[in-house]
């Protein structure tokens, strides 16, 4: 992370949720203060006004898709930039007070998304239990710990925090589900390029121009910039007016991505830069390598082409 490492972190609360678990995987967070926020907007506004150095918020889930409120908050208000992504496996557990047998569980507290993702397990193992909706995974664990419910579907950190015994692990119907979180800070120099980076943008197209979205995609494609995600959200201005959120491979310091950004600036109504940051690296993935640039589209190729054009403009033809 560029400059002075952050020491004051805020995250989407409450305590004992996947967001806190994800934040604790960031090395700097283990040495800083961690404060839960009541909403994504509150977390990001804490950074905007200087009450926190960085906020960790969810961006997308492999089952539920994009977190719309995070996209909306990033597109509006004073600019913020992503400096890191954290991808966390969503491994729900069933927690209960110690010495609680599975056969005595009649009520299960769960956030609606959690119970939906564990529907199959609940049907097979607790078909007669009543699932009670609560506001968060952390609240579910707290409720079970306080004796309000017999058990809770929660994150492992929530079970530990509220001293629950884990009766079952990895109970989600989709065992490979993950949530992508992003660490967001006030604008500043981005982390240096690593050779395996992502750049995020919010792009406002010219709605009165035919093929406006196609022109956006072409600015990336012709330079060999791979688009890894595109998501549309209404701007709130009128029906049919959307902002497009793009994730693409590369770093703002890369020549080809820099040229693509210049092209987007020319053809779009507006472009909000949301950050260049290292792609999440999985444990044990040291042998993986990023996909190389297509032939003729590496930074070296761009530098050579620029030098050639400069010589032509001075009259040198060799």
PDB file of N, CA, C and O in Angstrom, residues 85-158:
ATOM      1  N   UNK A  85      -7.796  -6.251  -2.854  1.00  0.00           N
ATOM      2  CA  UNK A  85      -8.969  -7.107  -2.819  1.00  0.00           C
ATOM      3  C   UNK A  85      -8.670  -8.323  -1.951  1.00  0.00           C
ATOM      4  O   UNK A  85      -7.527  -8.778  -1.862  1.00  0.00           O
ATOM      5  N   UNK A  86      -9.698  -8.808  -1.278  1.00  0.00           N
ATOM      6  CA  UNK A  86      -9.592 -10.006  -0.446  1.00  0.00           C
ATOM      7  C   UNK A  86     -10.724 -10.934  -0.848  1.00  0.00           C
ATOM      8  O   UNK A  86     -11.895 -10.541  -0.791  1.00  0.00           O
ATOM      9  N   UNK A  87     -10.397 -12.128  -1.278  1.00  0.00           N
ATOM     10  CA  UNK A  87     -11.403 -13.112  -1.648  1.00  0.00           C
ATOM     11  C   UNK A  87     -11.443 -14.172  -0.559  1.00  0.00           C
ATOM     12  O   UNK A  87     -10.440 -14.832  -0.282  1.00  0.00           O
ATOM     13  N   UNK A  88     -12.600 -14.310   0.053  1.00  0.00           N
ATOM     14  CA  UNK A  88     -12.741 -15.184   1.208  1.00  0.00           C
ATOM     15  C   UNK A  88     -13.730 -16.302   0.919  1.00  0.00           C
ATOM     16  O   UNK A  88     -14.858 -16.035   0.487  1.00  0.00           O
ATOM     17  N   UNK A  89     -13.345 -17.555   1.142  1.00  0.00           N
ATOM     18  CA  UNK A  89     -14.316 -18.645   1.014  1.00  0.00           C
ATOM     19  C   UNK A  89     -15.453 -18.460   2.006  1.00  0.00           C
ATOM     20  O   UNK A  89     -15.232 -18.119   3.171  1.00  0.00           O
ATOM     21  N   UNK A  90     -16.682 -18.658   1.541  1.00  0.00           N
ATOM     22  CA  UNK A  90     -17.852 -18.518   2.406  1.00  0.00           C
ATOM     23  C   UNK A  90     -18.157 -19.892   2.988  1.00  0.00           C
ATOM     24  O   UNK A  90     -18.845 -20.709   2.380  1.00  0.00           O
ATOM     25  N   UNK A  91     -17.602 -20.149   4.152  1.00  0.00           N
ATOM     26  CA  UNK A  91     -17.733 -21.450   4.796  1.00  0.00           C
ATOM     27  C   UNK A  91     -18.602 -21.310   6.038  1.00  0.00           C
ATOM     28  O   UNK A  91     -18.111 -20.994   7.123  1.00  0.00           O
ATOM     29  N   UNK A  92     -19.893 -21.515   5.880  1.00  0.00           N
ATOM     30  CA  UNK A  92     -20.818 -21.401   7.006  1.00  0.00           C
ATOM     31  C   UNK A  92     -20.673 -22.596   7.947  1.00  0.00           C
ATOM     32  O   UNK A  92     -20.396 -23.722   7.517  1.00  0.00           O
ATOM     33  N   UNK A  93     -20.868 -22.323   9.226  1.00  0.00           N
ATOM     34  CA  UNK A  93     -20.894 -23.385  10.228  1.00  0.00           C
ATOM     35  C   UNK A  93     -22.206 -23.293  10.992  1.00  0.00           C
ATOM     36  O   UNK A  93     -22.872 -22.246  11.006  1.00  0.00           O
ATOM     37  N   UNK A  94     -22.585 -24.405  11.619  1.00  0.00           N
ATOM     38  CA  UNK A  94     -23.720 -24.401  12.533  1.00  0.00           C
ATOM     39  C   UNK A  94     -23.145 -24.374  13.941  1.00  0.00           C
ATOM     40  O   UNK A  94     -22.438 -25.301  14.361  1.00  0.00           O
ATOM     41  N   UNK A  95     -23.410 -23.289  14.655  1.00  0.00           N
ATOM     42  CA  UNK A  95     -22.879 -23.121  16.003  1.00  0.00           C
ATOM     43  C   UNK A  95     -23.982 -23.163  17.048  1.00  0.00           C
ATOM     44  O   UNK A  95     -25.105 -22.713  16.800  1.00  0.00           O
ATOM     45  N   UNK A  96     -23.667 -23.704  18.200  1.00  0.00           N
ATOM     46  CA  UNK A  96     -24.617 -23.757  19.313  1.00  0.00           C
ATOM     47  C   UNK A  96     -23.837 -23.719  20.623  1.00  0.00           C
ATOM     48  O   UNK A  96     -22.610 -23.911  20.632  1.00  0.00           O
ATOM     49  N   UNK A  97     -24.534 -23.469  21.692  1.00  0.00           N
ATOM     50  CA  UNK A  97     -23.868 -23.478  22.987  1.00  0.00           C
ATOM     51  C   UNK A  97     -23.277 -24.866  23.248  1.00  0.00           C
ATOM     52  O   UNK A  97     -23.812 -25.874  22.785  1.00  0.00           O
ATOM     53  N   UNK A  98     -22.171 -24.929  23.983  1.00  0.00           N
ATOM     54  CA  UNK A  98     -21.525 -26.222  24.235  1.00  0.00           C
ATOM     55  C   UNK A  98     -22.498 -27.249  24.821  1.00  0.00           C
ATOM     56  O   UNK A  98     -23.418 -26.913  25.574  1.00  0.00           O
ATOM     57  N   UNK A  99     -22.272 -28.499  24.415  1.00  0.00           N
ATOM     58  CA  UNK A  99     -23.063 -29.641  24.901  1.00  0.00           C
ATOM     59  C   UNK A  99     -24.501 -29.625  24.405  1.00  0.00           C
ATOM     60  O   UNK A  99     -25.388 -30.239  25.029  1.00  0.00           O
ATOM     61  N   UNK A 100     -24.738 -28.925  23.285  1.00  0.00           N
ATOM     62  CA  UNK A 100     -26.066 -28.932  22.669  1.00  0.00           C
ATOM     63  C   UNK A 100     -26.095 -30.000  21.584  1.00  0.00           C
ATOM     64  O   UNK A 100     -25.386 -29.891  20.583  1.00  0.00           O
ATOM     65  N   UNK A 101     -26.901 -31.046  21.741  1.00  0.00           N
ATOM     66  CA  UNK A 101     -26.974 -32.064  20.682  1.00  0.00           C
ATOM     67  C   UNK A 101     -27.800 -31.576  19.499  1.00  0.00           C
ATOM     68  O   UNK A 101     -28.697 -30.728  19.653  1.00  0.00           O
ATOM     69  N   UNK A 102     -27.495 -32.084  18.340  1.00  0.00           N
ATOM     70  CA  UNK A 102     -28.208 -31.677  17.129  1.00  0.00           C
ATOM     71  C   UNK A 102     -29.700 -31.971  17.249  1.00  0.00           C
ATOM     72  O   UNK A 102     -30.534 -31.230  16.722  1.00  0.00           O
ATOM     73  N   UNK A 103     -30.055 -33.023  17.944  1.00  0.00           N
ATOM     74  CA  UNK A 103     -31.462 -33.427  18.045  1.00  0.00           C
ATOM     75  C   UNK A 103     -32.301 -32.465  18.877  1.00  0.00           C
ATOM     76  O   UNK A 103     -33.533 -32.509  18.816  1.00  0.00           O
ATOM     77  N   UNK A 104     -31.639 -31.588  19.665  1.00  0.00           N
ATOM     78  CA  UNK A 104     -32.409 -30.666  20.512  1.00  0.00           C
ATOM     79  C   UNK A 104     -32.557 -29.286  19.894  1.00  0.00           C
ATOM     80  O   UNK A 104     -33.040 -28.358  20.545  1.00  0.00           O
ATOM     81  N   UNK A 105     -32.144 -29.129  18.643  1.00  0.00           N
ATOM     82  CA  UNK A 105     -32.209 -27.818  17.997  1.00  0.00           C
ATOM     83  C   UNK A 105     -33.569 -27.645  17.318  1.00  0.00           C
ATOM     84  O   UNK A 105     -33.932 -28.402  16.412  1.00  0.00           O
ATOM     85  N   UNK A 106     -34.302 -26.637  17.781  1.00  0.00           N
ATOM     86  CA  UNK A 106     -35.625 -26.347  17.221  1.00  0.00           C
ATOM     87  C   UNK A 106     -35.693 -24.973  16.550  1.00  0.00           C
ATOM     88  O   UNK A 106     -36.574 -24.731  15.745  1.00  0.00           O
ATOM     89  N   UNK A 107     -34.779 -24.070  16.895  1.00  0.00           N
ATOM     90  CA  UNK A 107     -34.725 -22.756  16.263  1.00  0.00           C
ATOM     91  C   UNK A 107     -33.293 -22.472  15.818  1.00  0.00           C
ATOM     92  O   UNK A 107     -32.342 -22.736  16.554  1.00  0.00           O
ATOM     93  N   UNK A 108     -33.157 -21.941  14.604  1.00  0.00           N
ATOM     94  CA  UNK A 108     -31.852 -21.617  14.032  1.00  0.00           C
ATOM     95  C   UNK A 108     -31.876 -20.169  13.569  1.00  0.00           C
ATOM     96  O   UNK A 108     -32.703 -19.792  12.728  1.00  0.00           O
ATOM     97  N   UNK A 109     -31.001 -19.343  14.106  1.00  0.00           N
ATOM     98  CA  UNK A 109     -30.894 -17.952  13.673  1.00  0.00           C
ATOM     99  C   UNK A 109     -29.979 -17.874  12.458  1.00  0.00           C
ATOM    100  O   UNK A 109     -28.934 -18.526  12.419  1.00  0.00           O
ATOM    101  N   UNK A 110     -30.373 -17.075  11.474  1.00  0.00           N
ATOM    102  CA  UNK A 110     -29.557 -16.961  10.262  1.00  0.00           C
ATOM    103  C   UNK A 110     -29.942 -15.702   9.503  1.00  0.00           C
ATOM    104  O   UNK A 110     -31.111 -15.302   9.489  1.00  0.00           O
ATOM    105  N   UNK A 111     -28.953 -15.086   8.886  1.00  0.00           N
ATOM    106  CA  UNK A 111     -29.230 -14.040   7.916  1.00  0.00           C
ATOM    107  C   UNK A 111     -29.924 -14.700   6.724  1.00  0.00           C
ATOM    108  O   UNK A 111     -29.598 -15.833   6.366  1.00  0.00           O
ATOM    109  N   UNK A 112     -30.897 -14.033   6.092  1.00  0.00           N
ATOM    110  CA  UNK A 112     -31.625 -14.667   4.987  1.00  0.00           C
ATOM    111  C   UNK A 112     -30.730 -15.227   3.876  1.00  0.00           C
ATOM    112  O   UNK A 112     -31.009 -16.298   3.328  1.00  0.00           O
ATOM    113  N   UNK A 113     -29.650 -14.514   3.541  1.00  0.00           N
ATOM    114  CA  UNK A 113     -28.752 -15.039   2.508  1.00  0.00           C
ATOM    115  C   UNK A 113     -28.052 -16.298   2.980  1.00  0.00           C
ATOM    116  O   UNK A 113     -27.825 -17.224   2.206  1.00  0.00           O
ATOM    117  N   UNK A 114     -27.714 -16.349   4.271  1.00  0.00           N
ATOM    118  CA  UNK A 114     -27.043 -17.526   4.806  1.00  0.00           C
ATOM    119  C   UNK A 114     -27.969 -18.737   4.784  1.00  0.00           C
ATOM    120  O   UNK A 114     -27.581 -19.832   4.372  1.00  0.00           O
ATOM    121  N   UNK A 115     -29.204 -18.568   5.240  1.00  0.00           N
ATOM    122  CA  UNK A 115     -30.131 -19.695   5.253  1.00  0.00           C
ATOM    123  C   UNK A 115     -30.460 -20.157   3.843  1.00  0.00           C
ATOM    124  O   UNK A 115     -30.632 -21.360   3.603  1.00  0.00           O
ATOM    125  N   UNK A 116     -30.510 -19.221   2.897  1.00  0.00           N
ATOM    126  CA  UNK A 116     -30.746 -19.603   1.502  1.00  0.00           C
ATOM    127  C   UNK A 116     -29.599 -20.450   0.970  1.00  0.00           C
ATOM    128  O   UNK A 116     -29.822 -21.456   0.283  1.00  0.00           O
ATOM    129  N   UNK A 117     -28.359 -20.060   1.294  1.00  0.00           N
ATOM    130  CA  UNK A 117     -27.204 -20.804   0.794  1.00  0.00           C
ATOM    131  C   UNK A 117     -27.019 -22.139   1.517  1.00  0.00           C
ATOM    132  O   UNK A 117     -26.263 -22.993   1.049  1.00  0.00           O
ATOM    133  N   UNK A 118     -27.715 -22.340   2.643  1.00  0.00           N
ATOM    134  CA  UNK A 118     -27.604 -23.597   3.398  1.00  0.00           C
ATOM    135  C   UNK A 118     -28.922 -24.365   3.395  1.00  0.00           C
ATOM    136  O   UNK A 118     -29.141 -25.241   4.241  1.00  0.00           O
ATOM    137  N   UNK A 119     -29.798 -24.061   2.449  1.00  0.00           N
ATOM    138  CA  UNK A 119     -31.141 -24.650   2.434  1.00  0.00           C
ATOM    139  C   UNK A 119     -31.095 -26.174   2.374  1.00  0.00           C
ATOM    140  O   UNK A 119     -31.822 -26.878   3.070  1.00  0.00           O
ATOM    141  N   UNK A 120     -30.228 -26.702   1.524  1.00  0.00           N
ATOM    142  CA  UNK A 120     -30.147 -28.156   1.365  1.00  0.00           C
ATOM    143  C   UNK A 120     -29.707 -28.844   2.647  1.00  0.00           C
ATOM    144  O   UNK A 120     -30.264 -29.883   3.032  1.00  0.00           O
ATOM    145  N   UNK A 121     -28.704 -28.273   3.321  1.00  0.00           N
ATOM    146  CA  UNK A 121     -28.221 -28.885   4.556  1.00  0.00           C
ATOM    147  C   UNK A 121     -29.301 -28.848   5.627  1.00  0.00           C
ATOM    148  O   UNK A 121     -29.508 -29.822   6.359  1.00  0.00           O
ATOM    149  N   UNK A 122     -30.000 -27.733   5.727  1.00  0.00           N
ATOM    150  CA  UNK A 122     -31.073 -27.621   6.712  1.00  0.00           C
ATOM    151  C   UNK A 122     -32.180 -28.639   6.434  1.00  0.00           C
ATOM    152  O   UNK A 122     -32.713 -29.267   7.360  1.00  0.00           O
ATOM    153  N   UNK A 123     -32.512 -28.804   5.180  1.00  0.00           N
ATOM    154  CA  UNK A 123     -33.561 -29.767   4.812  1.00  0.00           C
ATOM    155  C   UNK A 123     -33.162 -31.192   5.183  1.00  0.00           C
ATOM    156  O   UNK A 123     -33.977 -31.974   5.681  1.00  0.00           O
ATOM    157  N   UNK A 124     -31.894 -31.520   4.983  1.00  0.00           N
ATOM    158  CA  UNK A 124     -31.446 -32.892   5.227  1.00  0.00           C
ATOM    159  C   UNK A 124     -31.187 -33.191   6.701  1.00  0.00           C
ATOM    160  O   UNK A 124     -31.344 -34.341   7.140  1.00  0.00           O
ATOM    161  N   UNK A 125     -30.770 -32.169   7.479  1.00  0.00           N
ATOM    162  CA  UNK A 125     -30.335 -32.432   8.850  1.00  0.00           C
ATOM    163  C   UNK A 125     -31.232 -31.828   9.928  1.00  0.00           C
ATOM    164  O   UNK A 125     -31.270 -32.350  11.049  1.00  0.00           O
ATOM    165  N   UNK A 126     -31.929 -30.741   9.611  1.00  0.00           N
ATOM    166  CA  UNK A 126     -32.820 -30.110  10.586  1.00  0.00           C
ATOM    167  C   UNK A 126     -34.156 -29.759   9.919  1.00  0.00           C
ATOM    168  O   UNK A 126     -34.562 -28.590   9.881  1.00  0.00           O
ATOM    169  N   UNK A 127     -34.845 -30.770   9.402  1.00  0.00           N
ATOM    170  CA  UNK A 127     -36.058 -30.474   8.615  1.00  0.00           C
ATOM    171  C   UNK A 127     -37.181 -29.836   9.431  1.00  0.00           C
ATOM    172  O   UNK A 127     -38.033 -29.138   8.867  1.00  0.00           O
ATOM    173  N   UNK A 128     -37.213 -30.045  10.734  1.00  0.00           N
ATOM    174  CA  UNK A 128     -38.300 -29.519  11.558  1.00  0.00           C
ATOM    175  C   UNK A 128     -37.931 -28.232  12.292  1.00  0.00           C
ATOM    176  O   UNK A 128     -38.775 -27.656  13.000  1.00  0.00           O
ATOM    177  N   UNK A 129     -36.696 -27.783  12.164  1.00  0.00           N
ATOM    178  CA  UNK A 129     -36.275 -26.566  12.863  1.00  0.00           C
ATOM    179  C   UNK A 129     -36.854 -25.323  12.194  1.00  0.00           C
ATOM    180  O   UNK A 129     -37.032 -25.269  10.971  1.00  0.00           O
ATOM    181  N   UNK A 130     -37.145 -24.328  13.013  1.00  0.00           N
ATOM    182  CA  UNK A 130     -37.648 -23.044  12.515  1.00  0.00           C
ATOM    183  C   UNK A 130     -36.453 -22.115  12.305  1.00  0.00           C
ATOM    184  O   UNK A 130     -35.668 -21.884  13.235  1.00  0.00           O
ATOM    185  N   UNK A 131     -36.309 -21.590  11.093  1.00  0.00           N
ATOM    186  CA  UNK A 131     -35.230 -20.660  10.792  1.00  0.00           C
ATOM    187  C   UNK A 131     -35.725 -19.240  11.049  1.00  0.00           C
ATOM    188  O   UNK A 131     -36.742 -18.816  10.489  1.00  0.00           O
ATOM    189  N   UNK A 132     -35.027 -18.517  11.902  1.00  0.00           N
ATOM    190  CA  UNK A 132     -35.411 -17.161  12.282  1.00  0.00           C
ATOM    191  C   UNK A 132     -34.469 -16.174  11.607  1.00  0.00           C
ATOM    192  O   UNK A 132     -33.238 -16.247  11.783  1.00  0.00           O
ATOM    193  N   UNK A 133     -35.019 -15.253  10.815  1.00  0.00           N
ATOM    194  CA  UNK A 133     -34.204 -14.254  10.116  1.00  0.00           C
ATOM    195  C   UNK A 133     -33.638 -13.233  11.106  1.00  0.00           C
ATOM    196  O   UNK A 133     -34.364 -12.713  11.957  1.00  0.00           O
ATOM    197  N   UNK A 134     -32.343 -12.949  10.967  1.00  0.00           N
ATOM    198  CA  UNK A 134     -31.690 -11.900  11.749  1.00  0.00           C
ATOM    199  C   UNK A 134     -30.902 -11.011  10.799  1.00  0.00           C
ATOM    200  O   UNK A 134     -30.772 -11.313   9.610  1.00  0.00           O
ATOM    201  N   UNK A 135     -30.367  -9.915  11.332  1.00  0.00           N
ATOM    202  CA  UNK A 135     -29.784  -8.893  10.464  1.00  0.00           C
ATOM    203  C   UNK A 135     -28.411  -9.246   9.912  1.00  0.00           C
ATOM    204  O   UNK A 135     -27.987  -8.675   8.906  1.00  0.00           O
ATOM    205  N   UNK A 136     -27.683 -10.158  10.559  1.00  0.00           N
ATOM    206  CA  UNK A 136     -26.337 -10.469  10.095  1.00  0.00           C
ATOM    207  C   UNK A 136     -25.905 -11.820  10.641  1.00  0.00           C
ATOM    208  O   UNK A 136     -26.519 -12.363  11.578  1.00  0.00           O
ATOM    209  N   UNK A 137     -24.811 -12.343  10.087  1.00  0.00           N
ATOM    210  CA  UNK A 137     -24.231 -13.578  10.610  1.00  0.00           C
ATOM    211  C   UNK A 137     -23.742 -13.379  12.042  1.00  0.00           C
ATOM    212  O   UNK A 137     -23.839 -14.280  12.884  1.00  0.00           O
ATOM    213  N   UNK A 138     -23.193 -12.195  12.318  1.00  0.00           N
ATOM    214  CA  UNK A 138     -22.731 -11.895  13.661  1.00  0.00           C
ATOM    215  C   UNK A 138     -23.879 -11.870  14.656  1.00  0.00           C
ATOM    216  O   UNK A 138     -23.753 -12.363  15.784  1.00  0.00           O
ATOM    217  N   UNK A 139     -25.026 -11.289  14.249  1.00  0.00           N
ATOM    218  CA  UNK A 139     -26.189 -11.244  15.132  1.00  0.00           C
ATOM    219  C   UNK A 139     -26.728 -12.645  15.389  1.00  0.00           C
ATOM    220  O   UNK A 139     -27.215 -12.947  16.487  1.00  0.00           O
ATOM    221  N   UNK A 140     -26.641 -13.523  14.392  1.00  0.00           N
ATOM    222  CA  UNK A 140     -27.083 -14.905  14.578  1.00  0.00           C
ATOM    223  C   UNK A 140     -26.242 -15.590  15.647  1.00  0.00           C
ATOM    224  O   UNK A 140     -26.777 -16.240  16.565  1.00  0.00           O
ATOM    225  N   UNK A 141     -24.916 -15.439  15.552  1.00  0.00           N
ATOM    226  CA  UNK A 141     -24.030 -16.061  16.539  1.00  0.00           C
ATOM    227  C   UNK A 141     -24.265 -15.475  17.929  1.00  0.00           C
ATOM    228  O   UNK A 141     -24.291 -16.209  18.927  1.00  0.00           O
ATOM    229  N   UNK A 142     -24.447 -14.159  17.999  1.00  0.00           N
ATOM    230  CA  UNK A 142     -24.683 -13.520  19.296  1.00  0.00           C
ATOM    231  C   UNK A 142     -25.984 -14.012  19.912  1.00  0.00           C
ATOM    232  O   UNK A 142     -26.060 -14.260  21.127  1.00  0.00           O
ATOM    233  N   UNK A 143     -27.017 -14.161  19.087  1.00  0.00           N
ATOM    234  CA  UNK A 143     -28.302 -14.634  19.591  1.00  0.00           C
ATOM    235  C   UNK A 143     -28.234 -16.052  20.126  1.00  0.00           C
ATOM    236  O   UNK A 143     -28.807 -16.372  21.166  1.00  0.00           O
ATOM    237  N   UNK A 144     -27.512 -16.907  19.412  1.00  0.00           N
ATOM    238  CA  UNK A 144     -27.355 -18.284  19.892  1.00  0.00           C
ATOM    239  C   UNK A 144     -26.528 -18.313  21.172  1.00  0.00           C
ATOM    240  O   UNK A 144     -26.825 -19.062  22.113  1.00  0.00           O
ATOM    241  N   UNK A 145     -25.502 -17.479  21.237  1.00  0.00           N
ATOM    242  CA  UNK A 145     -24.674 -17.435  22.434  1.00  0.00           C
ATOM    243  C   UNK A 145     -25.435 -16.945  23.651  1.00  0.00           C
ATOM    244  O   UNK A 145     -25.165 -17.375  24.775  1.00  0.00           O
ATOM    245  N   UNK A 146     -26.422 -16.057  23.419  1.00  0.00           N
ATOM    246  CA  UNK A 146     -27.214 -15.513  24.526  1.00  0.00           C
ATOM    247  C   UNK A 146     -28.384 -16.405  24.894  1.00  0.00           C
ATOM    248  O   UNK A 146     -29.122 -16.098  25.845  1.00  0.00           O
ATOM    249  N   UNK A 147     -28.578 -17.482  24.150  1.00  0.00           N
ATOM    250  CA  UNK A 147     -29.671 -18.398  24.452  1.00  0.00           C
ATOM    251  C   UNK A 147     -30.992 -18.021  23.821  1.00  0.00           C
ATOM    252  O   UNK A 147     -32.021 -18.638  24.126  1.00  0.00           O
ATOM    253  N   UNK A 148     -31.016 -17.021  22.932  1.00  0.00           N
ATOM    254  CA  UNK A 148     -32.257 -16.630  22.272  1.00  0.00           C
ATOM    255  C   UNK A 148     -32.691 -17.674  21.241  1.00  0.00           C
ATOM    256  O   UNK A 148     -33.882 -17.813  20.947  1.00  0.00           O
ATOM    257  N   UNK A 149     -31.721 -18.373  20.665  1.00  0.00           N
ATOM    258  CA  UNK A 149     -31.988 -19.405  19.675  1.00  0.00           C
ATOM    259  C   UNK A 149     -31.159 -20.639  20.037  1.00  0.00           C
ATOM    260  O   UNK A 149     -30.135 -20.545  20.724  1.00  0.00           O
ATOM    261  N   UNK A 150     -31.590 -21.771  19.537  1.00  0.00           N
ATOM    262  CA  UNK A 150     -30.864 -23.008  19.836  1.00  0.00           C
ATOM    263  C   UNK A 150     -29.539 -23.082  19.089  1.00  0.00           C
ATOM    264  O   UNK A 150     -28.583 -23.695  19.582  1.00  0.00           O
ATOM    265  N   UNK A 151     -29.486 -22.496  17.912  1.00  0.00           N
ATOM    266  CA  UNK A 151     -28.272 -22.580  17.098  1.00  0.00           C
ATOM    267  C   UNK A 151     -28.237 -21.415  16.127  1.00  0.00           C
ATOM    268  O   UNK A 151     -29.204 -20.653  16.007  1.00  0.00           O
ATOM    269  N   UNK A 152     -27.106 -21.283  15.435  1.00  0.00           N
ATOM    270  CA  UNK A 152     -26.940 -20.199  14.466  1.00  0.00           C
ATOM    271  C   UNK A 152     -26.146 -20.689  13.277  1.00  0.00           C
ATOM    272  O   UNK A 152     -25.231 -21.510  13.415  1.00  0.00           O
ATOM    273  N   UNK A 153     -26.514 -20.195  12.094  1.00  0.00           N
ATOM    274  CA  UNK A 153     -25.665 -20.332  10.904  1.00  0.00           C
ATOM    275  C   UNK A 153     -24.804 -19.085  10.866  1.00  0.00           C
ATOM    276  O   UNK A 153     -25.326 -17.962  10.822  1.00  0.00           O
ATOM    277  N   UNK A 154     -23.507 -19.256  10.914  1.00  0.00           N
ATOM    278  CA  UNK A 154     -22.637 -18.088  11.040  1.00  0.00           C
ATOM    279  C   UNK A 154     -21.262 -18.379  10.449  1.00  0.00           C
ATOM    280  O   UNK A 154     -20.998 -19.495   9.983  1.00  0.00           O
ATOM    281  N   UNK A 155     -20.419 -17.357  10.478  1.00  0.00           N
ATOM    282  CA  UNK A 155     -19.029 -17.515  10.057  1.00  0.00           C
ATOM    283  C   UNK A 155     -18.238 -18.166  11.179  1.00  0.00           C
ATOM    284  O   UNK A 155     -18.589 -18.028  12.355  1.00  0.00           O
ATOM    285  N   UNK A 156     -17.158 -18.874  10.852  1.00  0.00           N
ATOM    286  CA  UNK A 156     -16.336 -19.476  11.907  1.00  0.00           C
ATOM    287  C   UNK A 156     -15.889 -18.469  12.958  1.00  0.00           C
ATOM    288  O   UNK A 156     -15.862 -18.781  14.151  1.00  0.00           O
ATOM    289  N   UNK A 157     -15.547 -17.240  12.533  1.00  0.00           N
ATOM    290  CA  UNK A 157     -15.095 -16.236  13.494  1.00  0.00           C
ATOM    291  C   UNK A 157     -16.216 -15.858  14.459  1.00  0.00           C
ATOM    292  O   UNK A 157     -15.978 -15.560  15.627  1.00  0.00           O
ATOM    293  N   UNK A 158     -17.473 -15.904  13.989  1.00  0.00           N
ATOM    294  CA  UNK A 158     -18.599 -15.600  14.857  1.00  0.00           C
ATOM    295  C   UNK A 158     -18.807 -16.666  15.916  1.00  0.00           C
ATOM    296  O   UNK A 158     -19.105 -16.361  17.071  1.00  0.00           O
TER     297      UNK A 158
END
